[in-house]
Coordinates of C-alpha atoms in Angstrom, one line a residue:
X1 CA 40.9 48.5 106.8
X2 CA 42.1 51.5 104.6
X3 CA 44.8 50.5 102.0
X4 CA 45.1 54.0 100.7
X5 CA 49.0 55.0 100.3
X6 CA 49.6 58.3 102.5
X7 CA 52.8 60.1 103.5
X8 CA 52.7 61.9 107.1
X9 CA 53.2 65.6 106.6
X10 CA 56.1 65.9 109.4
X11 CA 57.8 63.1 107.3
X12 CA 57.3 64.9 104.1
X13 CA 58.9 68.1 105.6
X14 CA 61.9 66.3 107.3
X15 CA 62.7 64.9 103.6
X16 CA 62.4 68.1 102.2
X17 CA 64.9 70.0 104.6
X18 CA 67.4 67.0 104.4
X19 CA 67.3 67.4 100.7
X20 CA 68.0 71.1 100.9
X21 CA 71.0 70.7 103.0
X22 CA 72.2 68.1 100.6
X23 CA 72.0 70.3 97.8
X24 CA 73.5 73.5 99.9
X25 CA 76.1 71.5 100.7
X26 CA 77.0 70.4 97.1
X27 CA 76.8 73.9 96.0
X28 CA 78.8 75.6 98.8
X29 CA 82.0 73.1 100.3
X30 CA 83.5 73.0 96.7
X31 CA 84.3 76.7 97.1
X32 CA 85.7 76.5 100.5
X33 CA 88.2 74.4 99.0
X34 CA 89.1 76.5 95.9
X35 CA 92.7 76.4 94.9
X36 CA 92.8 79.9 93.3
X37 CA 94.4 78.4 90.3
X38 CA 92.4 80.2 87.5
X39 CA 91.0 83.7 86.4
X40 CA 90.5 86.5 89.0
X41 CA 90.0 83.8 91.7
X42 CA 93.6 83.3 91.6
X43 CA 94.7 86.6 91.5
X44 CA 92.5 87.2 94.3
X45 CA 93.8 84.7 96.4
X46 CA 97.4 86.4 95.8
X47 CA 96.4 89.7 96.6
X48 CA 94.8 88.6 99.9
X49 CA 97.5 86.3 100.9
X50 CA 100.3 89.2 100.2
X51 CA 98.2 91.6 102.2
X52 CA 97.6 89.4 105.2
X53 CA 101.5 88.4 105.4
X54 CA 102.8 92.2 105.2
X55 CA 100.5 93.1 107.8
X56 CA 100.0 90.3 110.2
X57 CA 103.2 88.7 110.2
X58 CA 106.5 89.9 111.7
X59 CA 108.6 87.8 109.5
X60 CA 111.1 85.5 110.0
X61 CA 115.2 85.1 109.5
X62 CA 117.3 82.1 110.5
X63 CA 120.7 80.8 110.1
X64 CA 122.6 77.7 111.2
X65 CA 123.1 79.1 114.7
X66 CA 119.9 81.5 115.5
X67 CA 116.6 82.8 114.3
X68 CA 113.9 85.5 115.0
X69 CA 111.3 88.0 113.7
X70 CA 114.2 90.9 113.6
X71 CA 114.7 89.9 110.1
X72 CA 115.4 93.5 109.0
X73 CA 118.8 93.4 111.1
X74 CA 119.5 90.3 109.2
X75 CA 118.2 90.8 105.4
X76 CA 121.0 88.3 104.1
X77 CA 119.1 85.5 106.1
X78 CA 115.5 86.6 105.5
X79 CA 112.9 83.6 105.1
X80 CA 109.7 85.1 105.1
X81 CA 109.3 88.9 104.6
X82 CA 106.5 90.4 107.4
X83 CA 106.2 94.3 108.4
X84 CA 104.3 94.0 111.6
X85 CA 105.9 95.2 114.9
X86 CA 106.7 92.5 117.6
X87 CA 108.5 92.8 120.7
X88 CA 109.2 89.5 121.2
X89 CA 111.6 88.4 118.3
X90 CA 111.6 84.7 119.5
X91 CA 107.8 84.5 118.7
X92 CA 106.7 83.9 115.2
X93 CA 103.6 85.7 115.9
X94 CA 102.7 89.5 116.8
X95 CA 100.4 90.8 119.3
X96 CA 100.0 93.9 117.3
X97 CA 99.0 93.0 113.7
X98 CA 98.4 95.8 111.2
X99 CA 100.8 98.0 113.1
X100 CA 104.0 98.5 110.6
X101 CA 107.7 98.8 111.8
X102 CA 109.5 101.8 110.0
X103 CA 112.7 99.6 110.1
X104 CA 111.0 96.7 108.4
X105 CA 109.4 98.7 105.5
X106 CA 112.8 100.3 104.6
X107 CA 114.2 96.9 104.3
X108 CA 111.5 95.9 102.5
X109 CA 111.9 98.5 99.8
X110 CA 115.6 97.6 99.7
X111 CA 115.1 93.9 99.1
X112 CA 112.4 94.7 96.6
X113 CA 115.2 96.6 94.6
X114 CA 118.2 94.6 95.3
X115 CA 116.9 91.1 94.1
X116 CA 113.4 91.2 92.6
X117 CA 113.7 87.5 92.0
X118 CA 114.2 86.8 95.8
X119 CA 111.5 89.5 96.8
X120 CA 108.9 87.5 95.0
X121 CA 110.1 84.1 96.1
X122 CA 109.9 85.1 99.7
X123 CA 106.7 87.0 99.6
X124 CA 105.1 84.2 97.6
X125 CA 104.2 86.5 94.5
X126 CA 104.2 83.4 91.9
X127 CA 102.3 80.4 91.0
X128 CA 103.3 76.8 89.8
X129 CA 101.9 76.0 86.3
X130 CA 102.8 72.4 85.5
X131 CA 106.0 72.5 87.0
X132 CA 107.2 76.1 86.0
X133 CA 107.3 79.3 88.2
X134 CA 105.1 81.8 86.7
X135 CA 105.5 85.2 88.5
X136 CA 102.7 87.7 89.3
X137 CA 102.7 91.2 88.0
X138 CA 102.5 93.4 91.2
X139 CA 102.5 96.6 92.8
X140 CA 102.4 97.4 96.2
X141 CA 102.2 101.1 97.5
X142 CA 102.0 103.1 101.1
X143 CA 99.5 106.0 101.0
X144 CA 99.2 108.5 103.6
X145 CA 96.4 111.1 102.7
X146 CA 96.3 109.6 99.2
X147 CA 100.3 109.8 98.6
X148 CA 103.0 107.6 98.7
X149 CA 104.6 107.7 101.7
X150 CA 108.3 109.1 101.9
X151 CA 110.5 107.4 104.3
X152 CA 114.0 108.7 104.4
X153 CA 115.1 108.9 101.0
X154 CA 112.9 106.1 99.8
X155 CA 109.5 106.3 98.4
X156 CA 107.4 103.5 99.4
X157 CA 106.2 102.1 96.1
X158 CA 107.4 98.8 94.7
X159 CA 106.5 97.0 91.7
X160 CA 105.5 98.1 88.2
X161 CA 102.8 99.5 86.3
X162 CA 99.6 97.4 84.9
X163 CA 99.7 97.3 81.1
X164 CA 96.0 98.1 79.5
X165 CA 94.1 94.9 79.0
X166 CA 95.3 93.1 81.8
X167 CA 93.2 91.8 84.6
X168 CA 93.9 93.0 88.1
X169 CA 92.9 92.6 91.8
X170 CA 93.4 95.2 94.1
X171 CA 93.2 94.6 98.1
X172 CA 93.4 97.7 100.4
X173 CA 94.0 97.7 104.1
X174 CA 94.1 100.3 106.8
X175 CA 97.3 100.2 109.0
X176 CA 99.3 102.4 111.6
X177 CA 103.0 102.7 110.2
X178 CA 106.1 103.9 112.2
X179 CA 107.3 107.3 110.9
X180 CA 109.8 107.8 113.5
X181 CA 110.1 109.1 117.1
X182 CA 107.7 111.8 118.6
X183 CA 107.7 113.9 122.2
X184 CA 104.4 114.7 123.4
X185 CA 104.2 117.6 125.8
X186 CA 100.9 119.1 127.5
X187 CA 101.5 123.0 127.1
X188 CA 100.0 123.3 130.8
X189 CA 103.2 121.8 132.2
X190 CA 105.8 122.9 129.6
X191 CA 108.9 124.6 131.0
X192 CA 109.0 128.2 130.0
X193 CA 112.4 130.1 129.4
X194 CA 113.8 132.2 132.2
X195 CA 112.6 135.8 132.1
X196 CA 109.8 135.3 129.4
X197 CA 106.5 133.4 130.2
X198 CA 105.4 133.2 126.4
X199 CA 108.7 130.9 125.6
X200 CA 108.8 127.3 126.1
X201 CA 112.3 125.7 126.9
X202 CA 113.2 122.1 126.0
X203 CA 116.5 120.5 126.3
X204 CA 117.6 118.1 123.7
X205 CA 120.6 115.6 123.5
X206 CA 122.7 114.9 120.6
X207 CA 123.4 113.1 118.3
X208 CA 120.2 111.9 116.7
X209 CA 119.7 109.6 113.7
X210 CA 116.4 111.0 112.7
X211 CA 114.4 114.4 113.1
X212 CA 113.2 115.7 116.3
X213 CA 109.2 115.9 116.4
X214 CA 107.5 117.7 119.0
X215 CA 104.3 117.6 119.6
X216 CA 102.3 120.4 122.0
X217 CA 98.5 120.1 123.4
X218 CA 96.5 121.9 125.8
X219 CA 97.6 125.5 125.3
X220 CA 97.0 128.2 128.2
X221 CA 95.9 130.9 125.9
X222 CA 96.0 134.2 127.4
X223 CA 94.6 136.6 124.9
X224 CA 92.9 136.4 121.2
X225 CA 95.9 136.7 119.3
X226 CA 97.7 133.3 120.5
X227 CA 100.0 132.0 117.9
X228 CA 103.4 130.6 117.1
X229 CA 106.3 133.0 116.1
X230 CA 109.4 131.0 115.8
X231 CA 112.1 128.8 117.1
X232 CA 115.7 129.0 118.0
X233 CA 118.3 126.7 119.0
X234 CA 121.2 127.5 121.4
X235 CA 120.2 131.4 120.9
X236 CA 120.3 131.2 117.2
X237 CA 117.1 132.0 115.7
X238 CA 116.1 128.8 113.2
X239 CA 114.6 129.2 109.4
X240 CA 111.1 127.9 109.0
X241 CA 111.0 125.2 106.2
X242 CA 114.4 124.7 106.0
X243 CA 115.4 124.0 109.6
X244 CA 111.9 122.9 110.6
X245 CA 108.3 122.8 109.8
X246 CA 105.0 123.5 111.9
X247 CA 101.9 121.8 111.6
X248 CA 98.4 122.2 113.3
X249 CA 96.0 119.5 113.7
X250 CA 93.0 119.5 111.6
X251 CA 89.5 119.1 113.2
X252 CA 89.5 115.5 111.2
X253 CA 92.4 114.9 113.3
X254 CA 94.8 115.1 110.5
X255 CA 98.2 117.4 110.7
X256 CA 98.5 120.1 108.0
X257 CA 100.3 123.4 107.2
X258 CA 99.7 126.0 110.0
X259 CA 98.7 129.4 109.2
X260 CA 100.0 132.2 111.5
X261 CA 96.9 134.3 110.9
X262 CA 95.1 131.3 112.4
X263 CA 94.9 131.8 116.1
X264 CA 95.7 129.1 118.5
X265 CA 93.0 127.7 120.5
X266 CA 93.5 125.9 124.1
X267 CA 92.5 122.6 122.7
X268 CA 94.6 122.8 119.4
X269 CA 97.6 120.7 119.0
X270 CA 101.0 121.8 117.3
X271 CA 103.6 119.5 115.6
X272 CA 107.2 120.8 115.2
X273 CA 109.5 118.8 113.3
X274 CA 113.0 119.9 113.4
X275 CA 116.0 118.6 110.9
X276 CA 118.0 116.1 112.3
X277 CA 121.5 117.8 111.0
X278 CA 120.8 120.5 113.6
X279 CA 121.5 118.0 116.5
X280 CA 124.7 116.0 114.7
X281 CA 126.9 116.8 117.8
X282 CA 127.4 114.8 121.2
X283 CA 126.0 117.5 123.1
X284 CA 123.1 118.9 124.8
X285 CA 120.9 121.6 123.0
X286 CA 118.6 124.4 124.1
X287 CA 115.4 124.6 122.1
X288 CA 113.1 127.9 122.6
X289 CA 109.5 128.0 121.1
X290 CA 108.5 131.6 121.0
X291 CA 104.6 132.0 121.2
X292 CA 102.4 135.3 121.5
X293 CA 99.5 135.1 124.1
X294 CA 100.3 131.7 125.2
X295 CA 101.9 131.3 128.6
X296 CA 103.9 128.7 130.5
X297 CA 104.2 127.6 133.7
X298 CA 107.6 128.6 135.5
X299 CA 110.0 125.8 135.5
X300 CA 113.6 125.5 137.3
X301 CA 115.2 123.2 134.6
X302 CA 114.0 122.9 130.9
X303 CA 111.7 120.1 129.7
X304 CA 113.5 117.3 128.4
X305 CA 113.0 115.9 125.0
X306 CA 114.5 112.7 125.4
X307 CA 113.0 111.4 128.5
X308 CA 109.5 111.9 126.8
X309 CA 110.2 110.4 123.5
X310 CA 108.3 107.7 122.0
X311 CA 107.3 105.8 118.4
X312 CA 105.3 107.6 116.5
X313 CA 102.8 105.6 114.3
X314 CA 100.4 107.3 111.7
X315 CA 97.2 106.0 109.7
X316 CA 98.1 104.8 106.5
X317 CA 96.7 102.5 103.5
X318 CA 98.3 99.5 102.3
X319 CA 97.5 98.8 98.4
X320 CA 98.4 95.5 97.1
X321 CA 97.6 95.1 93.1
X322 CA 98.4 91.6 91.5
X323 CA 97.9 90.8 87.7

């Protein structure tokens, strides 16, 4: 008999793996259940939660008889603030997270200005310390091309400014924001004004509640000096900058100021934004867009803006700062 004490290698390896797993669990599991109650962990938790609610939740309203996600139409009964677009107002979830509603954004801004206490409570921007509600400092902004989004008469920045020396956590999310309506036309099929192949003809039925935005793609260029010249409405020439603006899409995909000295190419896109005050009456308006070296096909009637209108969404950043 051999009375020496020995340990099999497979047993030793197995015990080592079990001890490593136990050590990992002891270190890792408490982090899963962190309450976010101290320091930057607490601020990070609040910033992340707020950004998720705003971008992934359509919000909710209710009263004694009804409820839904269309809280922007019932701001006095809002229970939870969320900005995501939702086609089914009876569902508490959305199929389009990170796509934000223009109408909800405006009501979001109005709520923040009318009652900050209720705004903080319904967005959850507070913590309870020994039974006392402690509100977070916050700043929530929506940026397009690095600048605060202006929607109607409102700048989409809410909250206060960070004081020197305060700890702050920032959360940034990429979103699509509804900025109004748009009608997109393929220039190869856009009707011409009778008697002039270089003028596109579009009919618009008024009144309208927001600016009329038209985007034209795929130009039928007929010369080296292709360019947009001017626009007229019911026979009267409109004044650029005061009545309308024109932008051309850059290679990066964004729309910027259009330089008339830069010739149009067949793959360019133009966006023409007309002031809504031009279409205040209950009447049909005839818009003429005059170009040089651009040919439009013959059409018996004008192309129709209203038949082609759809929601316009633009990429933006949501920035949530909490301290």
